[in-house]
Amino acid sequence: MSEKLVSVIMPSFNGARHLAASIESILSQTYIDLELLITDDHSNDEQTLNILKQYSEQDSRVNVLYLDSNHGPGYARNKSIERAKGRYIAFCDSDDRWVPEKLEKQIAFMTERQCAISHATYIVCDDQDQEEGIVIAPATTSFNQLKRDNKIGCLTAVYDTKLLGKKYYMPAIRKRQDWGLFLSILRDCGRAFAIQEPLAYYRNRQNSVSSNKLGLIRYNILIYQKVLGFSKIKSVCYFYGLFVPTHLKKLVKKHIDSIFYKSRKKCASI
């Protein structure tokens, strides 16, 4: 394990439109001690495969694994985690982007606070890179708070394997795997800390895996069962009694924060 190396975990699947920009945002980090571990989930799009081939050949920090069948993003991320050589594990999906100073600021933040996991505020944009709003990360999140709803944006998360051990993987379900991973980590370390400055851009795509909110209900319940070991009845009660009201409050806060954010941006541009 390299003491300073950050292993960046990226799944890819037929995402040529935004893939190059995502890769560039990682390779352009001011923190240069990193490796980008891409696991391609059996893409059949030639342009996607060409982009992956191009970057893996021109930059030694890019390592691509090609799966021979499609398993979903959680499985692909786990295959990258298995190959990781860095002390720090970070995540960025193939349609999201980081600001250039993201890792530099976040590793310094984690070193200063001696925290095992951190995350950050991020900007939400649409398919044409138009900013839609902001998700402001809470300064701290406990395990009990995370049980109520996921408050950690996966595209901003970084955890320290020196403090935690390299033993955490995403649960084997198609959706909500990142929440399951963070629950496992916080169950052991107790609390996550966040930088409230925006350090990444999340792409809100209508046809993405996470866009069907009703379809996510059973996966949220599965997390309680598979990760926390709850019975099905307890999982359903937790979901409707705690998750739903907490998530609705989060959506209201996101809407209000986004209104103020866009208002400040508009005033600054005048």
mmCIF file of C-alpha atoms in Angstrom:
data_model
loop_
_atom_site.group_PDB
_atom_site.id
_atom_site.type_symbol
_atom_site.label_atom_id
_atom_site.label_comp_id
_atom_site.label_asym_id
_atom_site.label_seq_id
_atom_site.Cartn_x
_atom_site.Cartn_y
_atom_site.Cartn_z
ATOM 1 C CA MET A 1 0.000 0.000 0.000
ATOM 2 C CA SER A 2 1.346 3.432 -0.978
ATOM 3 C CA GLU A 3 1.055 5.975 1.850
ATOM 4 C CA LYS A 4 0.019 8.870 -0.418
ATOM 5 C CA LEU A 5 -1.577 7.106 -3.384
ATOM 6 C CA VAL A 6 -5.300 7.657 -4.037
ATOM 7 C CA SER A 7 -7.062 4.865 -5.911
ATOM 8 C CA VAL A 8 -9.951 6.357 -7.886
ATOM 9 C CA ILE A 9 -12.749 3.886 -8.571
ATOM 10 C CA MET A 10 -14.764 4.338 -11.780
ATOM 11 C CA PRO A 11 -17.314 1.984 -13.380
ATOM 12 C CA SER A 12 -18.149 2.478 -17.070
ATOM 13 C CA PHE A 13 -20.871 1.217 -19.362
ATOM 14 C CA ASN A 14 -21.665 2.719 -22.778
ATOM 15 C CA GLY A 15 -21.018 6.231 -21.512
ATOM 16 C CA ALA A 16 -18.976 7.750 -24.307
ATOM 17 C CA ARG A 17 -20.702 11.138 -24.227
ATOM 18 C CA HIS A 18 -19.268 12.209 -20.858
ATOM 19 C CA LEU A 19 -16.559 9.611 -20.239
ATOM 20 C CA ALA A 20 -13.588 11.631 -21.533
ATOM 21 C CA ALA A 21 -14.547 14.701 -19.467
ATOM 22 C CA SER A 22 -14.816 12.564 -16.323
ATOM 23 C CA ILE A 23 -11.431 10.959 -16.908
ATOM 24 C CA GLU A 24 -9.841 14.339 -17.680
ATOM 25 C CA SER A 25 -11.198 15.801 -14.426
ATOM 26 C CA ILE A 26 -9.340 13.082 -12.517
ATOM 27 C CA LEU A 27 -6.093 13.145 -14.466
ATOM 28 C CA SER A 28 -6.036 16.964 -14.163
ATOM 29 C CA GLN A 29 -6.055 16.905 -10.343
ATOM 30 C CA THR A 30 -3.497 19.085 -8.600
ATOM 31 C CA TYR A 31 -2.895 16.027 -6.390
ATOM 32 C CA ILE A 32 -0.979 13.852 -8.841
ATOM 33 C CA ASP A 33 -0.277 10.731 -6.744
ATOM 34 C CA LEU A 34 -3.269 8.761 -7.977
ATOM 35 C CA GLU A 35 -4.325 5.770 -10.016
ATOM 36 C CA LEU A 36 -7.571 5.597 -11.975
ATOM 37 C CA LEU A 37 -9.058 2.101 -11.878
ATOM 38 C CA ILE A 38 -11.831 1.763 -14.457
ATOM 39 C CA THR A 39 -13.884 -1.411 -14.699
ATOM 40 C CA ASP A 40 -15.913 -1.521 -17.893
ATOM 41 C CA ASP A 41 -19.170 -3.407 -17.364
ATOM 42 C CA HIS A 42 -19.190 -5.117 -20.784
ATOM 43 C CA SER A 43 -19.821 -2.033 -22.948
ATOM 44 C CA ASN A 44 -20.875 -2.738 -26.526
ATOM 45 C CA ASP A 45 -20.394 0.863 -27.667
ATOM 46 C CA GLU A 46 -17.266 1.178 -29.819
ATOM 47 C CA GLN A 47 -16.728 4.826 -28.932
ATOM 48 C CA THR A 48 -16.688 4.039 -25.208
ATOM 49 C CA LEU A 49 -14.150 1.259 -25.751
ATOM 50 C CA ASN A 50 -11.978 3.501 -27.926
ATOM 51 C CA ILE A 51 -11.895 6.216 -25.258
ATOM 52 C CA LEU A 52 -10.883 3.694 -22.600
ATOM 53 C CA LYS A 53 -8.165 2.279 -24.846
ATOM 54 C CA GLN A 54 -6.843 5.748 -25.670
ATOM 55 C CA TYR A 55 -6.489 6.890 -22.052
ATOM 56 C CA SER A 56 -5.030 3.604 -20.804
ATOM 57 C CA GLU A 57 -2.345 3.806 -23.501
ATOM 58 C CA GLN A 58 -1.442 7.476 -23.041
ATOM 59 C CA ASP A 59 -1.401 7.697 -19.214
ATOM 60 C CA SER A 60 0.153 4.987 -17.022
ATOM 61 C CA ARG A 61 -2.093 5.985 -14.122
ATOM 62 C CA VAL A 62 -5.145 4.628 -15.982
ATOM 63 C CA ASN A 63 -5.841 0.919 -15.540
ATOM 64 C CA VAL A 64 -8.869 -0.596 -17.313
ATOM 65 C CA LEU A 65 -10.443 -4.001 -16.647
ATOM 66 C CA TYR A 66 -13.000 -5.260 -19.175
ATOM 67 C CA LEU A 67 -15.732 -7.580 -17.860
ATOM 68 C CA ASP A 68 -17.043 -10.319 -20.138
ATOM 69 C CA SER A 69 -20.662 -9.825 -19.003
ATOM 70 C CA ASN A 70 -22.768 -7.061 -17.454
ATOM 71 C CA HIS A 71 -23.136 -7.111 -13.647
ATOM 72 C CA GLY A 72 -24.051 -3.568 -12.622
ATOM 73 C CA PRO A 73 -22.058 -0.622 -11.239
ATOM 74 C CA GLY A 74 -21.630 -2.038 -7.716
ATOM 75 C CA TYR A 75 -19.924 -5.169 -8.998
ATOM 76 C CA ALA A 76 -17.749 -3.086 -11.331
ATOM 77 C CA ARG A 77 -16.702 -0.808 -8.476
ATOM 78 C CA ASN A 78 -15.799 -3.812 -6.329
ATOM 79 C CA LYS A 79 -13.562 -5.149 -9.107
ATOM 80 C CA SER A 80 -11.714 -1.825 -9.070
ATOM 81 C CA ILE A 81 -11.457 -1.814 -5.259
ATOM 82 C CA GLU A 82 -9.892 -5.285 -5.437
ATOM 83 C CA ARG A 83 -7.111 -3.885 -7.669
ATOM 84 C CA ALA A 84 -6.519 -0.745 -5.611
ATOM 85 C CA LYS A 85 -2.975 -0.141 -4.393
ATOM 86 C CA GLY A 86 -3.586 3.197 -2.658
ATOM 87 C CA ARG A 87 -4.068 4.104 0.961
ATOM 88 C CA TYR A 88 -7.103 6.158 -0.013
ATOM 89 C CA ILE A 89 -10.138 4.927 -1.970
ATOM 90 C CA ALA A 90 -12.158 7.555 -3.888
ATOM 91 C CA PHE A 91 -15.108 7.311 -6.271
ATOM 92 C CA CYS A 92 -16.154 9.057 -9.475
ATOM 93 C CA ASP A 93 -18.716 7.738 -11.958
ATOM 94 C CA SER A 94 -18.079 8.015 -15.675
ATOM 95 C CA ASP A 95 -20.505 10.923 -16.154
ATOM 96 C CA ASP A 96 -19.494 12.982 -13.112
ATOM 97 C CA ARG A 97 -16.587 15.418 -12.730
ATOM 98 C CA TRP A 98 -14.258 16.739 -10.033
ATOM 99 C CA VAL A 99 -12.916 20.244 -9.567
ATOM 100 C CA PRO A 100 -9.104 20.299 -10.053
ATOM 101 C CA GLU A 101 -8.270 20.776 -6.353
ATOM 102 C CA LYS A 102 -10.681 18.152 -5.042
ATOM 103 C CA LEU A 103 -8.213 15.495 -3.906
ATOM 104 C CA GLU A 104 -5.602 17.985 -2.700
ATOM 105 C CA LYS A 105 -8.120 19.697 -0.425
ATOM 106 C CA GLN A 106 -9.780 16.491 0.723
ATOM 107 C CA ILE A 107 -6.607 14.566 1.605
ATOM 108 C CA ALA A 108 -5.322 17.606 3.526
ATOM 109 C CA PHE A 109 -8.683 17.809 5.330
ATOM 110 C CA MET A 110 -8.541 14.111 6.280
ATOM 111 C CA THR A 111 -4.924 14.348 7.421
ATOM 112 C CA GLU A 112 -5.650 17.347 9.621
ATOM 113 C CA ARG A 113 -8.707 15.774 11.227
ATOM 114 C CA GLN A 114 -7.377 12.203 11.254
ATOM 115 C CA CYS A 115 -10.759 11.039 9.957
ATOM 116 C CA ALA A 116 -11.337 7.705 8.243
ATOM 117 C CA ILE A 117 -13.932 8.867 5.702
ATOM 118 C CA SER A 118 -14.794 12.227 4.213
ATOM 119 C CA HIS A 119 -17.049 13.692 1.554
ATOM 120 C CA ALA A 120 -18.026 17.112 0.205
ATOM 121 C CA THR A 121 -20.713 19.382 -1.175
ATOM 122 C CA TYR A 122 -21.361 18.993 -4.915
ATOM 123 C CA ILE A 123 -23.066 20.824 -7.767
ATOM 124 C CA VAL A 124 -25.893 19.174 -9.734
ATOM 125 C CA CYS A 125 -25.890 19.715 -13.498
ATOM 126 C CA ASP A 126 -27.929 18.414 -16.420
ATOM 127 C CA ASP A 127 -26.859 16.499 -19.522
ATOM 128 C CA GLN A 128 -25.683 19.756 -21.168
ATOM 129 C CA ASP A 129 -23.579 20.834 -18.147
ATOM 130 C CA GLN A 130 -26.099 23.474 -17.087
ATOM 131 C CA GLU A 131 -26.082 23.846 -13.312
ATOM 132 C CA GLU A 132 -29.390 22.882 -11.690
ATOM 133 C CA GLY A 133 -28.599 23.209 -8.007
ATOM 134 C CA ILE A 134 -26.408 22.157 -5.119
ATOM 135 C CA VAL A 135 -26.289 19.432 -2.463
ATOM 136 C CA ILE A 136 -24.637 20.809 0.667
ATOM 137 C CA ALA A 137 -22.965 18.086 2.696
ATOM 138 C CA PRO A 138 -23.639 18.049 6.459
ATOM 139 C CA ALA A 139 -20.475 18.839 8.433
ATOM 140 C CA THR A 140 -20.668 15.490 10.213
ATOM 141 C CA THR A 141 -22.781 12.356 9.779
ATOM 142 C CA SER A 142 -23.115 9.604 12.375
ATOM 143 C CA PHE A 143 -23.958 5.957 11.734
ATOM 144 C CA ASN A 144 -27.444 6.453 13.214
ATOM 145 C CA GLN A 145 -28.046 9.462 10.971
ATOM 146 C CA LEU A 146 -26.904 7.518 7.916
ATOM 147 C CA LYS A 147 -29.383 4.739 8.713
ATOM 148 C CA ARG A 148 -32.162 7.234 8.095
ATOM 149 C CA ASP A 149 -30.954 8.233 4.609
ATOM 150 C CA ASN A 150 -27.726 8.397 2.595
ATOM 151 C CA LYS A 151 -26.084 11.768 3.168
ATOM 152 C CA ILE A 152 -22.758 10.952 1.465
ATOM 153 C CA GLY A 153 -22.429 11.762 -2.223
ATOM 154 C CA CYS A 154 -20.502 8.836 -3.690
ATOM 155 C CA LEU A 155 -18.707 11.055 -6.225
ATOM 156 C CA THR A 156 -17.118 12.978 -3.323
ATOM 157 C CA ALA A 157 -16.401 10.116 -0.896
ATOM 158 C CA VAL A 158 -12.848 9.185 0.128
ATOM 159 C CA TYR A 159 -11.926 6.638 2.798
ATOM 160 C CA ASP A 160 -8.608 5.709 4.394
ATOM 161 C CA THR A 161 -7.663 2.019 4.266
ATOM 162 C CA LYS A 162 -4.782 2.598 6.704
ATOM 163 C CA LEU A 163 -7.291 3.541 9.397
ATOM 164 C CA LEU A 164 -10.097 1.202 8.300
ATOM 165 C CA GLY A 165 -8.416 -1.714 6.562
ATOM 166 C CA LYS A 166 -9.056 -2.788 2.987
ATOM 167 C CA LYS A 167 -12.119 -4.870 3.759
ATOM 168 C CA TYR A 168 -15.081 -2.847 2.529
ATOM 169 C CA TYR A 169 -16.986 -3.674 -0.637
ATOM 170 C CA MET A 170 -20.372 -2.745 -2.036
ATOM 171 C CA PRO A 171 -23.260 -5.175 -1.460
ATOM 172 C CA ALA A 172 -24.232 -7.393 -4.403
ATOM 173 C CA ILE A 173 -27.375 -5.551 -5.456
ATOM 174 C CA ARG A 174 -27.969 -3.443 -8.582
ATOM 175 C CA LYS A 175 -28.778 -0.141 -6.877
ATOM 176 C CA ARG A 176 -28.020 1.784 -3.661
ATOM 177 C CA GLN A 177 -24.719 -0.076 -3.226
ATOM 178 C CA ASP A 178 -22.873 3.097 -2.254
ATOM 179 C CA TRP A 179 -25.207 3.660 0.713
ATOM 180 C CA GLY A 180 -24.582 0.071 1.789
ATOM 181 C CA LEU A 181 -20.813 0.591 1.637
ATOM 182 C CA PHE A 182 -20.924 3.784 3.686
ATOM 183 C CA LEU A 183 -23.187 2.159 6.298
ATOM 184 C CA SER A 184 -20.631 -0.624 6.717
ATOM 185 C CA ILE A 185 -17.812 1.902 7.136
ATOM 186 C CA LEU A 186 -19.653 4.170 9.576
ATOM 187 C CA ARG A 187 -20.804 1.179 11.616
ATOM 188 C CA ASP A 188 -17.097 0.653 12.364
ATOM 189 C CA CYS A 189 -15.668 4.184 12.493
ATOM 190 C CA GLY A 190 -18.740 6.018 13.823
ATOM 191 C CA ARG A 191 -18.747 9.269 11.878
ATOM 192 C CA ALA A 192 -18.020 10.876 8.495
ATOM 193 C CA PHE A 193 -16.785 14.449 8.074
ATOM 194 C CA ALA A 194 -17.430 16.770 5.136
ATOM 195 C CA ILE A 195 -15.965 19.759 3.348
ATOM 196 C CA GLN A 196 -18.857 22.107 2.666
ATOM 197 C CA GLU A 197 -17.178 23.683 -0.335
ATOM 198 C CA PRO A 198 -18.415 22.174 -3.645
ATOM 199 C CA LEU A 199 -15.717 19.867 -5.035
ATOM 200 C CA ALA A 200 -17.550 17.901 -7.737
ATOM 201 C CA TYR A 201 -20.293 17.969 -10.363
ATOM 202 C CA TYR A 202 -23.019 15.325 -10.322
ATOM 203 C CA ARG A 203 -24.815 14.732 -13.594
ATOM 204 C CA ASN A 204 -28.580 14.391 -13.223
ATOM 205 C CA ARG A 205 -29.568 12.192 -16.165
ATOM 206 C CA GLN A 206 -33.182 11.161 -16.736
ATOM 207 C CA ASN A 207 -32.305 7.624 -17.811
ATOM 208 C CA SER A 208 -29.640 6.913 -15.214
ATOM 209 C CA VAL A 209 -29.753 3.933 -12.849
ATOM 210 C CA SER A 210 -30.800 6.142 -9.925
ATOM 211 C CA SER A 211 -33.386 8.271 -11.738
ATOM 212 C CA ASN A 212 -36.367 5.946 -11.124
ATOM 213 C CA LYS A 213 -37.187 6.852 -7.509
ATOM 214 C CA LEU A 214 -40.134 4.461 -7.169
ATOM 215 C CA GLY A 215 -38.005 1.641 -8.505
ATOM 216 C CA LEU A 216 -35.438 2.327 -5.786
ATOM 217 C CA ILE A 217 -37.843 1.527 -2.940
ATOM 218 C CA ARG A 218 -37.126 -2.195 -2.832
ATOM 219 C CA TYR A 219 -33.387 -1.594 -3.040
ATOM 220 C CA ASN A 220 -33.527 0.781 -0.066
ATOM 221 C CA ILE A 221 -35.337 -1.918 1.898
ATOM 222 C CA LEU A 222 -32.789 -4.509 0.728
ATOM 223 C CA ILE A 223 -29.971 -2.406 2.189
ATOM 224 C CA TYR A 224 -31.532 -2.678 5.645
ATOM 225 C CA GLN A 225 -31.787 -6.434 5.201
ATOM 226 C CA LYS A 226 -28.448 -7.241 3.536
ATOM 227 C CA VAL A 227 -26.170 -4.695 5.206
ATOM 228 C CA LEU A 228 -27.733 -4.179 8.633
ATOM 229 C CA GLY A 229 -29.252 -7.640 8.992
ATOM 230 C CA PHE A 230 -32.788 -6.405 9.715
ATOM 231 C CA SER A 231 -35.799 -8.646 9.197
ATOM 232 C CA LYS A 232 -38.045 -7.786 6.259
ATOM 233 C CA ILE A 233 -40.717 -6.364 8.586
ATOM 234 C CA LYS A 234 -38.192 -4.213 10.469
ATOM 235 C CA SER A 235 -36.669 -3.071 7.170
ATOM 236 C CA VAL A 236 -40.052 -1.956 5.808
ATOM 237 C CA CYS A 237 -40.826 -0.143 9.075
ATOM 238 C CA TYR A 238 -37.443 1.618 9.003
ATOM 239 C CA PHE A 239 -37.946 2.628 5.403
ATOM 240 C CA TYR A 240 -41.413 4.132 5.772
ATOM 241 C CA GLY A 241 -41.004 5.388 9.349
ATOM 242 C CA LEU A 242 -37.501 6.878 9.160
ATOM 243 C CA PHE A 243 -36.103 6.888 5.622
ATOM 244 C CA VAL A 244 -39.082 8.448 3.816
ATOM 245 C CA PRO A 245 -39.609 11.470 6.144
ATOM 246 C CA THR A 246 -35.844 12.077 6.368
ATOM 247 C CA HIS A 247 -35.462 11.865 2.591
ATOM 248 C CA LEU A 248 -38.358 14.274 2.029
ATOM 249 C CA LYS A 249 -36.736 16.794 4.390
ATOM 250 C CA LYS A 250 -33.479 16.390 2.468
ATOM 251 C CA LEU A 251 -35.231 17.090 -0.836
ATOM 252 C CA VAL A 252 -36.835 20.254 0.584
ATOM 253 C CA LYS A 253 -33.460 21.439 1.922
ATOM 254 C CA LYS A 254 -31.800 20.690 -1.421
ATOM 255 C CA HIS A 255 -34.477 22.734 -3.223
ATOM 256 C CA ILE A 256 -34.050 25.728 -0.872
ATOM 257 C CA ASP A 257 -30.245 25.536 -0.952
ATOM 258 C CA SER A 258 -30.330 25.375 -4.751
ATOM 259 C CA ILE A 259 -32.538 28.464 -4.997
ATOM 260 C CA PHE A 260 -30.076 30.460 -2.860
ATOM 261 C CA TYR A 261 -27.085 29.042 -4.756
ATOM 262 C CA LYS A 262 -28.459 30.002 -8.177
ATOM 263 C CA SER A 263 -29.484 33.399 -6.837
ATOM 264 C CA ARG A 264 -25.943 34.087 -5.571
ATOM 265 C CA LYS A 265 -24.472 32.896 -8.898
ATOM 266 C CA LYS A 266 -26.802 35.214 -10.798
ATOM 267 C CA CYS A 267 -25.911 38.207 -8.603
ATOM 268 C CA ALA A 268 -22.195 37.472 -8.945
ATOM 269 C CA SER A 269 -22.455 37.479 -12.737
ATOM 270 C CA ILE A 270 -24.135 40.877 -12.907
#
